[in-house]
GROMACS .gro file of C-alpha atoms in nm:
model
  356
    1MET     CA    1  -8.689  -1.878   1.159
    2ASN     CA    2  -8.538  -1.637   1.359
    3THR     CA    3  -8.327  -1.995   1.617
    4THR     CA    4  -8.151  -2.037   1.232
    5HIS     CA    5  -8.071  -1.752   1.160
    6GLU     CA    6  -7.900  -1.648   1.508
    7ARG     CA    7  -7.717  -1.982   1.427
    8GLY     CA    8  -7.618  -1.871   1.052
    9ARG     CA    9  -7.465  -1.504   1.315
   10LEU     CA   10  -7.261  -1.694   1.514
   11GLY     CA   11  -7.150  -1.977   1.261
   12GLY     CA   12  -7.017  -1.603   1.067
   13THR     CA   13  -6.834  -1.490   1.390
   14CYS     CA   14  -6.632  -1.767   1.445
   15TRP     CA   15  -6.517  -1.829   1.128
   16TRP     CA   16  -6.400  -1.469   1.110
   17ARG     CA   17  -6.247  -1.495   1.488
   18LEU     CA   18  -6.047  -1.825   1.410
   19LEU     CA   19  -5.905  -1.719   1.110
   20LEU     CA   20  -5.762  -1.386   1.279
   21THR     CA   21  -5.615  -1.601   1.553
   22THR     CA   22  -5.427  -1.814   1.332
   23ALA     CA   23  -5.288  -1.522   1.137
   24LEU     CA   24  -5.152  -1.356   1.441
   25ALA     CA   25  -5.042  -1.716   1.629
   26VAL     CA   26  -4.800  -1.687   1.256
   27VAL     CA   27  -4.689  -1.356   1.303
   28LEU     CA   28  -4.598  -1.458   1.616
   29GLY     CA   29  -4.448  -1.784   1.561
   30THR     CA   30  -4.248  -1.615   1.272
   31VAL     CA   31  -4.115  -1.311   1.495
   32ILE     CA   32  -3.985  -1.525   1.827
   33ALA     CA   33  -3.842  -1.761   1.545
   34ALA     CA   34  -3.641  -1.506   1.436
   35CYS     CA   35  -3.562  -1.344   1.779
   36GLY     CA   36  -3.418  -1.650   1.896
   37SER     CA   37  -3.194  -1.771   1.613
   38ASP     CA   38  -2.856  -1.853   1.644
   39GLU     CA   39  -2.799  -1.801   1.272
   40PRO     CA   40  -2.588  -1.563   1.179
   41THR     CA   41  -2.752  -1.315   0.897
   42ALA     CA   42  -2.595  -1.341   0.587
   43THR     CA   43  -2.341  -1.039   0.452
   44PRO     CA   44  -2.397  -0.952   0.104
   45VAL     CA   45  -2.034  -0.986  -0.050
   46PRO     CA   46  -1.920  -0.710  -0.229
   47ALA     CA   47  -1.875  -0.718  -0.571
   48GLN     CA   48  -1.484  -0.756  -0.651
   49PRO     CA   49  -1.328  -0.486  -0.902
   50THR     CA   50  -1.206  -0.604  -1.245
   51PRO     CA   51  -0.862  -0.630  -1.260
   52THR     CA   52  -0.722  -0.372  -1.507
   53PRO     CA   53  -0.513  -0.526  -1.787
   54VAL     CA   54  -0.142  -0.528  -1.796
   55PRO     CA   55  -0.072  -0.271  -2.070
   56GLN     CA   56   0.157  -0.518  -2.342
   57VAL     CA   57   0.490  -0.408  -2.379
   58GLN     CA   58   0.602  -0.282  -2.688
   59PHE     CA   59   0.936  -0.382  -2.739
   60PRO     CA   60   1.187  -0.389  -2.918
   61GLU     CA   61   1.073  -0.147  -3.196
   62ARG     CA   62   1.432  -0.121  -3.321
   63GLU     CA   63   1.757  -0.179  -3.322
   64ILE     CA   64   1.979  -0.219  -2.923
   65GLU     CA   65   2.326  -0.123  -2.883
   66TRP     CA   66   2.538  -0.320  -2.740
   67ILE     CA   67   2.836  -0.057  -2.579
   68VAL     CA   68   3.188  -0.267  -2.523
   69GLY     CA   69   3.450  -0.018  -2.360
   70TRP     CA   70   3.735  -0.262  -2.524
   71PRO     CA   71   3.849  -0.275  -2.888
   72ALA     CA   72   3.729  -0.493  -3.132
   73GLY     CA   73   3.899  -0.815  -3.088
   74GLY     CA   74   3.899  -0.873  -2.719
   75GLY     CA   75   3.752  -1.139  -2.537
   76PHE     CA   76   3.422  -0.940  -2.367
   77ASP     CA   77   3.407  -0.758  -2.755
   78LEU     CA   78   3.376  -1.166  -2.858
   79ALA     CA   79   3.104  -1.192  -2.554
   80ALA     CA   80   2.902  -0.928  -2.713
   81ARG     CA   81   2.904  -0.990  -3.084
   82THR     CA   82   2.834  -1.346  -3.005
   83ILE     CA   83   2.588  -1.307  -2.734
   84GLY     CA   84   2.429  -1.047  -2.947
   85ASP     CA   85   2.361  -1.223  -3.237
   86PHE     CA   86   2.128  -1.489  -3.091
   87MET     CA   87   1.930  -1.247  -2.874
   88GLY     CA   88   1.932  -0.980  -3.219
   89GLU     CA   89   1.794  -1.293  -3.411
   90GLU     CA   90   1.552  -1.382  -3.068
   91LEU     CA   91   1.435  -1.060  -3.071
   92GLY     CA   92   1.390  -0.966  -3.409
   93VAL     CA   93   1.629  -0.678  -3.506
   94ASP     CA   94   1.947  -0.562  -3.481
   95VAL     CA   95   2.197  -0.553  -3.158
   96VAL     CA   96   2.463  -0.299  -3.301
   97VAL     CA   97   2.795  -0.327  -3.070
   98ARG     CA   98   2.958   0.001  -3.074
   99ASN     CA   99   3.307   0.015  -2.884
  100HIS     CA  100   3.346   0.299  -2.697
  101THR     CA  101   3.721   0.242  -2.603
  102GLY     CA  102   3.961   0.466  -2.336
  103ALA     CA  103   4.048   0.486  -1.978
  104GLY     CA  104   4.010   0.118  -1.912
  105GLY     CA  105   3.660   0.026  -1.985
  106ARG     CA  106   3.491   0.375  -1.804
  107ARG     CA  107   3.385   0.558  -2.085
  108ALA     CA  108   3.200   0.290  -2.181
  109VAL     CA  109   3.016   0.314  -1.872
  110ASP     CA  110   2.963   0.647  -1.804
  111ALA     CA  111   2.823   0.579  -2.178
  112VAL     CA  112   2.584   0.305  -2.051
  113ARG     CA  113   2.524   0.559  -1.696
  114ARG     CA  114   2.410   0.811  -1.909
  115GLY     CA  115   2.231   0.632  -2.147
  116ALA     CA  116   1.784   0.646  -2.162
  117PRO     CA  117   1.658   0.409  -1.950
  118ASP     CA  118   1.409   0.261  -2.233
  119GLY     CA  119   1.620  -0.107  -2.268
  120TYR     CA  120   1.814  -0.003  -2.583
  121THR     CA  121   2.122   0.083  -2.442
  122ILE     CA  122   2.268  -0.194  -2.269
  123SER     CA  123   2.710  -0.212  -2.166
  124ILE     CA  124   2.906  -0.511  -2.060
  125MET     CA  125   3.177  -0.418  -1.761
  126ASN     CA  126   3.498  -0.547  -1.713
  127MET     CA  127   3.437  -0.588  -1.315
  128PRO     CA  128   3.508  -0.615  -1.035
  129MET     CA  129   3.796  -0.419  -1.203
  130GLN     CA  130   3.513  -0.074  -1.289
  131LEU     CA  131   3.425  -0.006  -0.954
  132MET     CA  132   3.814  -0.007  -0.819
  133ALA     CA  133   3.851   0.178  -1.093
  134GLU     CA  134   3.514   0.411  -0.928
  135LYS     CA  135   3.669   0.415  -0.646
  136LEU     CA  136   4.026   0.541  -0.673
  137ASP     CA  137   3.898   0.848  -0.928
  138PRO     CA  138   3.504   0.913  -0.849
  139ALA     CA  139   3.362   0.957  -1.188
  140GLY     CA  140   2.970   0.923  -1.020
  141ALA     CA  141   2.870   0.515  -1.189
  142ASP     CA  142   2.708   0.392  -0.895
  143PHE     CA  143   2.708   0.053  -0.984
  144GLU     CA  144   2.470  -0.095  -0.739
  145GLY     CA  145   2.251   0.129  -0.914
  146PHE     CA  146   2.237   0.001  -1.301
  147GLU     CA  147   1.971  -0.264  -1.371
  148TRP     CA  148   2.165  -0.585  -1.364
  149ILE     CA  149   2.115  -0.772  -1.706
  150GLY     CA  150   2.362  -1.151  -1.603
  151GLN     CA  151   2.713  -1.272  -1.632
  152ALA     CA  152   2.822  -1.310  -1.968
  153VAL     CA  153   3.161  -1.436  -1.943
  154ARG     CA  154   3.422  -1.457  -1.710
  155GLN     CA  155   3.821  -1.582  -1.654
  156GLU     CA  156   3.882  -1.772  -1.377
  157ASN     CA  157   4.201  -1.617  -1.135
  158ILE     CA  158   4.496  -1.873  -1.036
  159VAL     CA  159   4.843  -1.799  -0.892
  160THR     CA  160   5.121  -2.010  -1.090
  161ALA     CA  161   5.558  -2.038  -1.042
  162PRO     CA  162   5.801  -2.269  -1.180
  163LYS     CA  163   5.771  -2.651  -1.075
  164THR     CA  164   6.089  -2.610  -0.945
  165ALA     CA  165   5.958  -2.321  -0.653
  166SER     CA  166   5.953  -2.479  -0.259
  167PHE     CA  167   5.660  -2.293  -0.213
  168ASN     CA  168   5.279  -2.428  -0.265
  169THR     CA  169   5.043  -2.296   0.025
  170PRO     CA  170   5.033  -1.904   0.108
  171GLU     CA  171   5.167  -1.934   0.421
  172GLU     CA  172   5.468  -2.134   0.240
  173VAL     CA  173   5.458  -1.780  -0.048
  174ALA     CA  174   5.490  -1.619   0.256
  175ALA     CA  175   5.769  -1.701   0.426
  176ALA     CA  176   6.015  -1.750   0.113
  177GLU     CA  177   5.885  -1.321   0.001
  178PRO     CA  178   5.894  -1.421  -0.327
  179ARG     CA  179   5.943  -1.147  -0.618
  180ILE     CA  180   5.567  -1.099  -0.769
  181CYS     CA  181   5.565  -1.089  -1.172
  182MET     CA  182   5.377  -0.773  -1.314
  183PRO     CA  183   5.343  -0.655  -1.629
  184GLY     CA  184   5.185  -0.352  -1.489
  185LEU     CA  185   5.044  -0.133  -1.150
  186ALA     CA  186   4.708  -0.156  -1.281
  187GLY     CA  187   4.471  -0.354  -1.421
  188HIS     CA  188   4.304  -0.677  -1.328
  189ASN     CA  189   4.599  -0.880  -1.262
  190PHE     CA  190   4.703  -0.633  -0.996
  191LEU     CA  191   4.383  -0.557  -0.825
  192VAL     CA  192   4.389  -0.995  -0.705
  193ALA     CA  193   4.717  -0.953  -0.629
  194ALA     CA  194   4.687  -0.649  -0.447
  195VAL     CA  195   4.408  -0.777  -0.214
  196SER     CA  196   4.517  -1.106  -0.228
  197THR     CA  197   4.877  -1.067  -0.086
  198GLU     CA  198   4.685  -0.780   0.189
  199VAL     CA  199   4.508  -1.095   0.321
  200MET     CA  200   4.727  -1.374   0.312
  201ASP     CA  201   5.023  -1.169   0.493
  202ILE     CA  202   5.225  -1.201   0.161
  203PRO     CA  203   5.493  -0.938   0.118
  204TRP     CA  204   5.429  -0.710  -0.205
  205LYS     CA  205   5.763  -0.752  -0.343
  206VAL     CA  206   5.730  -0.661  -0.753
  207VAL     CA  207   5.864  -0.669  -1.018
  208SER     CA  208   5.627  -0.506  -1.329
  209GLY     CA  209   5.715  -0.377  -1.642
  210PHE     CA  210   5.707  -0.679  -1.858
  211ALA     CA  211   5.492  -0.708  -2.204
  212GLY     CA  212   5.178  -0.948  -2.086
  213GLY     CA  213   5.114  -1.315  -1.991
  214ALA     CA  214   5.400  -1.533  -2.208
  215ASP     CA  215   5.669  -1.221  -2.122
  216THR     CA  216   5.547  -1.320  -1.761
  217ARG     CA  217   5.601  -1.644  -1.811
  218ALA     CA  218   5.925  -1.619  -1.976
  219ALA     CA  219   6.063  -1.384  -1.636
  220MET     CA  220   6.014  -1.694  -1.404
  221LEU     CA  221   6.226  -1.924  -1.580
  222ARG     CA  222   6.472  -1.678  -1.611
  223GLY     CA  223   6.486  -1.627  -1.264
  224GLU     CA  224   6.360  -1.253  -1.267
  225CYS     CA  225   6.046  -1.290  -1.059
  226ASP     CA  226   5.891  -1.609  -0.881
  227ILE     CA  227   5.512  -1.565  -0.889
  228SER     CA  228   5.205  -1.463  -1.097
  229TRP     CA  229   4.879  -1.364  -1.058
  230THR     CA  230   4.705  -1.410  -1.398
  231VAL     CA  231   4.364  -1.499  -1.530
  232ALA     CA  232   4.368  -1.817  -1.702
  233ASN     CA  233   4.341  -1.786  -2.056
  234PRO     CA  234   4.477  -2.103  -2.287
  235GLN     CA  235   4.789  -2.062  -2.316
  236VAL     CA  236   4.807  -2.012  -1.906
  237VAL     CA  237   4.619  -2.348  -1.961
  238ALA     CA  238   4.869  -2.473  -2.160
  239SER     CA  239   5.183  -2.351  -1.928
  240ILE     CA  240   5.018  -2.555  -1.614
  241SER     CA  241   5.003  -2.889  -1.780
  242PRO     CA  242   5.191  -3.188  -1.714
  243GLU     CA  243   5.452  -3.138  -1.934
  244ASP     CA  244   5.470  -2.807  -1.899
  245ASP     CA  245   5.681  -2.593  -1.673
  246PHE     CA  246   5.490  -2.393  -1.457
  247LYS     CA  247   5.275  -2.517  -1.132
  248GLY     CA  248   4.885  -2.356  -0.996
  249LEU     CA  249   4.888  -2.253  -0.642
  250TRP     CA  250   4.540  -2.153  -0.606
  251VAL     CA  251   4.223  -2.079  -0.751
  252TYR     CA  252   3.983  -1.810  -0.707
  253SER     CA  253   3.699  -2.023  -0.811
  254ASP     CA  254   3.389  -2.154  -0.604
  255GLU     CA  255   3.512  -2.506  -0.690
  256ARG     CA  256   3.834  -2.647  -0.829
  257LEU     CA  257   3.856  -2.633  -1.206
  258ASP     CA  258   3.847  -2.922  -1.445
  259TRP     CA  259   4.147  -2.840  -1.578
  260ALA     CA  260   4.365  -2.778  -1.291
  261PRO     CA  261   4.221  -3.022  -1.083
  262ASP     CA  262   4.508  -3.025  -0.837
  263THR     CA  263   4.511  -2.647  -0.744
  264PRO     CA  264   4.334  -2.637  -0.533
  265THR     CA  265   4.042  -2.320  -0.428
  266VAL     CA  266   4.085  -1.995  -0.232
  267ALA     CA  267   3.817  -2.130   0.058
  268GLU     CA  268   3.980  -2.480   0.118
  269LEU     CA  269   4.318  -2.292   0.191
  270GLY     CA  270   4.136  -2.117   0.440
  271TYR     CA  271   4.049  -1.742   0.305
  272PRO     CA  272   3.656  -1.819   0.152
  273GLU     CA  273   3.639  -1.427   0.199
  274LEU     CA  274   3.859  -1.427  -0.178
  275GLY     CA  275   3.623  -1.644  -0.300
  276GLY     CA  276   3.335  -1.673  -0.554
  277PRO     CA  277   3.269  -1.397  -0.830
  278LYS     CA  278   3.426  -1.083  -0.591
  279LEU     CA  279   3.754  -1.094  -0.752
  280LEU     CA  280   3.673  -1.281  -1.082
  281ASN     CA  281   3.728  -1.136  -1.418
  282SER     CA  282   3.373  -1.121  -1.528
  283GLY     CA  283   3.176  -0.962  -1.810
  284LEU     CA  284   2.847  -0.851  -1.631
  285VAL     CA  285   2.633  -0.689  -1.876
  286ALA     CA  286   2.368  -0.392  -1.762
  287ALA     CA  287   2.120  -0.126  -1.890
  288PRO     CA  288   2.089   0.239  -1.737
  289ALA     CA  289   1.951   0.231  -1.391
  290GLY     CA  290   1.555   0.315  -1.399
  291THR     CA  291   1.537   0.074  -1.699
  292PRO     CA  292   1.125  -0.020  -1.680
  293ALA     CA  293   1.133  -0.371  -1.529
  294ALA     CA  294   0.965  -0.532  -1.811
  295ILE     CA  295   1.170  -0.492  -2.013
  296VAL     CA  296   1.488  -0.568  -1.818
  297LYS     CA  297   1.295  -0.913  -1.806
  298LEU     CA  298   1.247  -0.900  -2.140
  299ILE     CA  299   1.608  -0.848  -2.190
  300GLU     CA  300   1.723  -1.067  -1.933
  301ASP     CA  301   1.501  -1.399  -2.076
  302SER     CA  302   1.717  -1.357  -2.446
  303PHE     CA  303   2.012  -1.288  -2.271
  304GLN     CA  304   1.977  -1.560  -2.066
  305ARG     CA  305   1.884  -1.815  -2.319
  306ALA     CA  306   2.209  -1.731  -2.505
  307LEU     CA  307   2.401  -1.867  -2.298
  308ASN     CA  308   2.242  -2.162  -2.243
  309ASP     CA  309   2.242  -2.236  -2.670
  310PRO     CA  310   2.567  -2.448  -2.721
  311ASP     CA  311   2.691  -2.298  -3.034
  312VAL     CA  312   2.745  -1.985  -2.866
  313VAL     CA  313   2.841  -2.135  -2.563
  314ALA     CA  314   3.130  -2.348  -2.779
  315ARG     CA  315   3.221  -2.012  -2.922
  316LEU     CA  316   3.317  -1.822  -2.644
  317ARG     CA  317   3.480  -2.079  -2.467
  318GLU     CA  318   3.699  -2.105  -2.790
  319GLY     CA  319   3.825  -1.793  -2.674
  320GLY     CA  320   3.915  -1.849  -2.347
  321MET     CA  321   3.631  -1.744  -2.184
  322GLU     CA  322   3.404  -1.931  -1.906
  323VAL     CA  323   3.025  -1.946  -1.929
  324LEU     CA  324   2.847  -1.940  -1.556
  325PRO     CA  325   2.480  -1.827  -1.634
  326MET     CA  326   2.358  -1.570  -1.365
  327SER     CA  327   2.041  -1.379  -1.292
  328GLY     CA  328   2.017  -1.004  -1.299
  329GLN     CA  329   1.954  -1.044  -0.935
  330ALA     CA  330   2.242  -1.257  -0.894
  331THR     CA  331   2.444  -1.049  -1.054
  332ASP     CA  332   2.348  -0.735  -0.844
  333ASP     CA  333   2.390  -1.001  -0.540
  334ALA     CA  334   2.712  -1.002  -0.674
  335VAL     CA  335   2.765  -0.647  -0.732
  336GLY     CA  336   2.717  -0.555  -0.427
  337GLY     CA  337   2.947  -0.828  -0.292
  338MET     CA  338   3.264  -0.697  -0.499
  339ASP     CA  339   3.203  -0.352  -0.360
  340ALA     CA  340   3.209  -0.467  -0.009
  341LEU     CA  341   3.534  -0.660  -0.032
  342LEU     CA  342   3.740  -0.323  -0.213
  343THR     CA  343   3.624  -0.075   0.015
  344GLU     CA  344   3.714  -0.270   0.269
  345PHE     CA  345   4.100  -0.237   0.087
  346THR     CA  346   4.099   0.058  -0.165
  347ASP     CA  347   4.369   0.245   0.035
  348VAL     CA  348   4.539  -0.079   0.033
  349VAL     CA  349   4.519  -0.103  -0.324
  350LYS     CA  350   4.638   0.271  -0.388
  351ALA     CA  351   4.903   0.215  -0.136
  352ARG     CA  352   5.030  -0.003  -0.353
  353GLN     CA  353   5.005   0.145  -0.667
  354GLU     CA  354   5.234   0.433  -0.471
  355ALA     CA  355   5.471   0.211  -0.337
  356GLN     CA  356   5.664   0.147  -0.650
   0.00000   0.00000   0.00000
């Protein structure tokens, strides 16, 4: 009995010891494994904040006013009405053209400068002429501060002379010292001629006072003057046709014009600084400074779609204007180029005006 009882006690004692030893071994092994592991401890990824939804722009909710600085029936007025009609149908509101005439378009510039920056006022500006007017007689317009929508239309600049003229290149013109036909000492053609003659070293010998393009061409044929800076309207285009009496000497566009394929560009003739949009007669569209970017984008998108509509393009070309769409950013860049060029030649232009 006693022997059996002692064996039972020993057997029980060994079982508990075995259990305790095993448990300690497991715990110790886990600690050792954790301390010796090279694997990095996973770092919890913080929860990402929920993006704030972008509010939808409720625009437009009423009519948009398109300000034009010239009388009804002119080229820029036609552009505003034609493009505005398309935009109005697309945006679901009226785009109303209002003519703020006077001061060579500067009243319209001032109206958009003072307009509320809410997208309900836009304007078409005659550039670079408006820039030059501001430099000659500052009125507070900051053209690089406007929110540019794009280029509506443009008219190419071309220099013409009678076919019998002995000169063709700028160097030949400079040597011949021709009399320059000029309706007046203001306006776009005057500006282009003033800057070009300075850059090309062409003497400034002006005969002015003609009553427009037709009178200027007639004066050249009568021998009263010899060369003319002008925009390429349909009448000018017709005048340099093979059967007519005039020839084109050079154009200011980046490439030769389809209707004057034999007339070189100023860049081809060695004067790239005068080429591109810097001196072209451009109708650029802008909204007041500070107009929200989302609203500017809505207007620009509709504006650009209008300029890619075949009916809109056909009507504008019938009015003697070319359509070359430019984005708002490209237009802003073009205005910067115009400003840099005109800043350099402001004193020259002023001197040309005062020389007569």
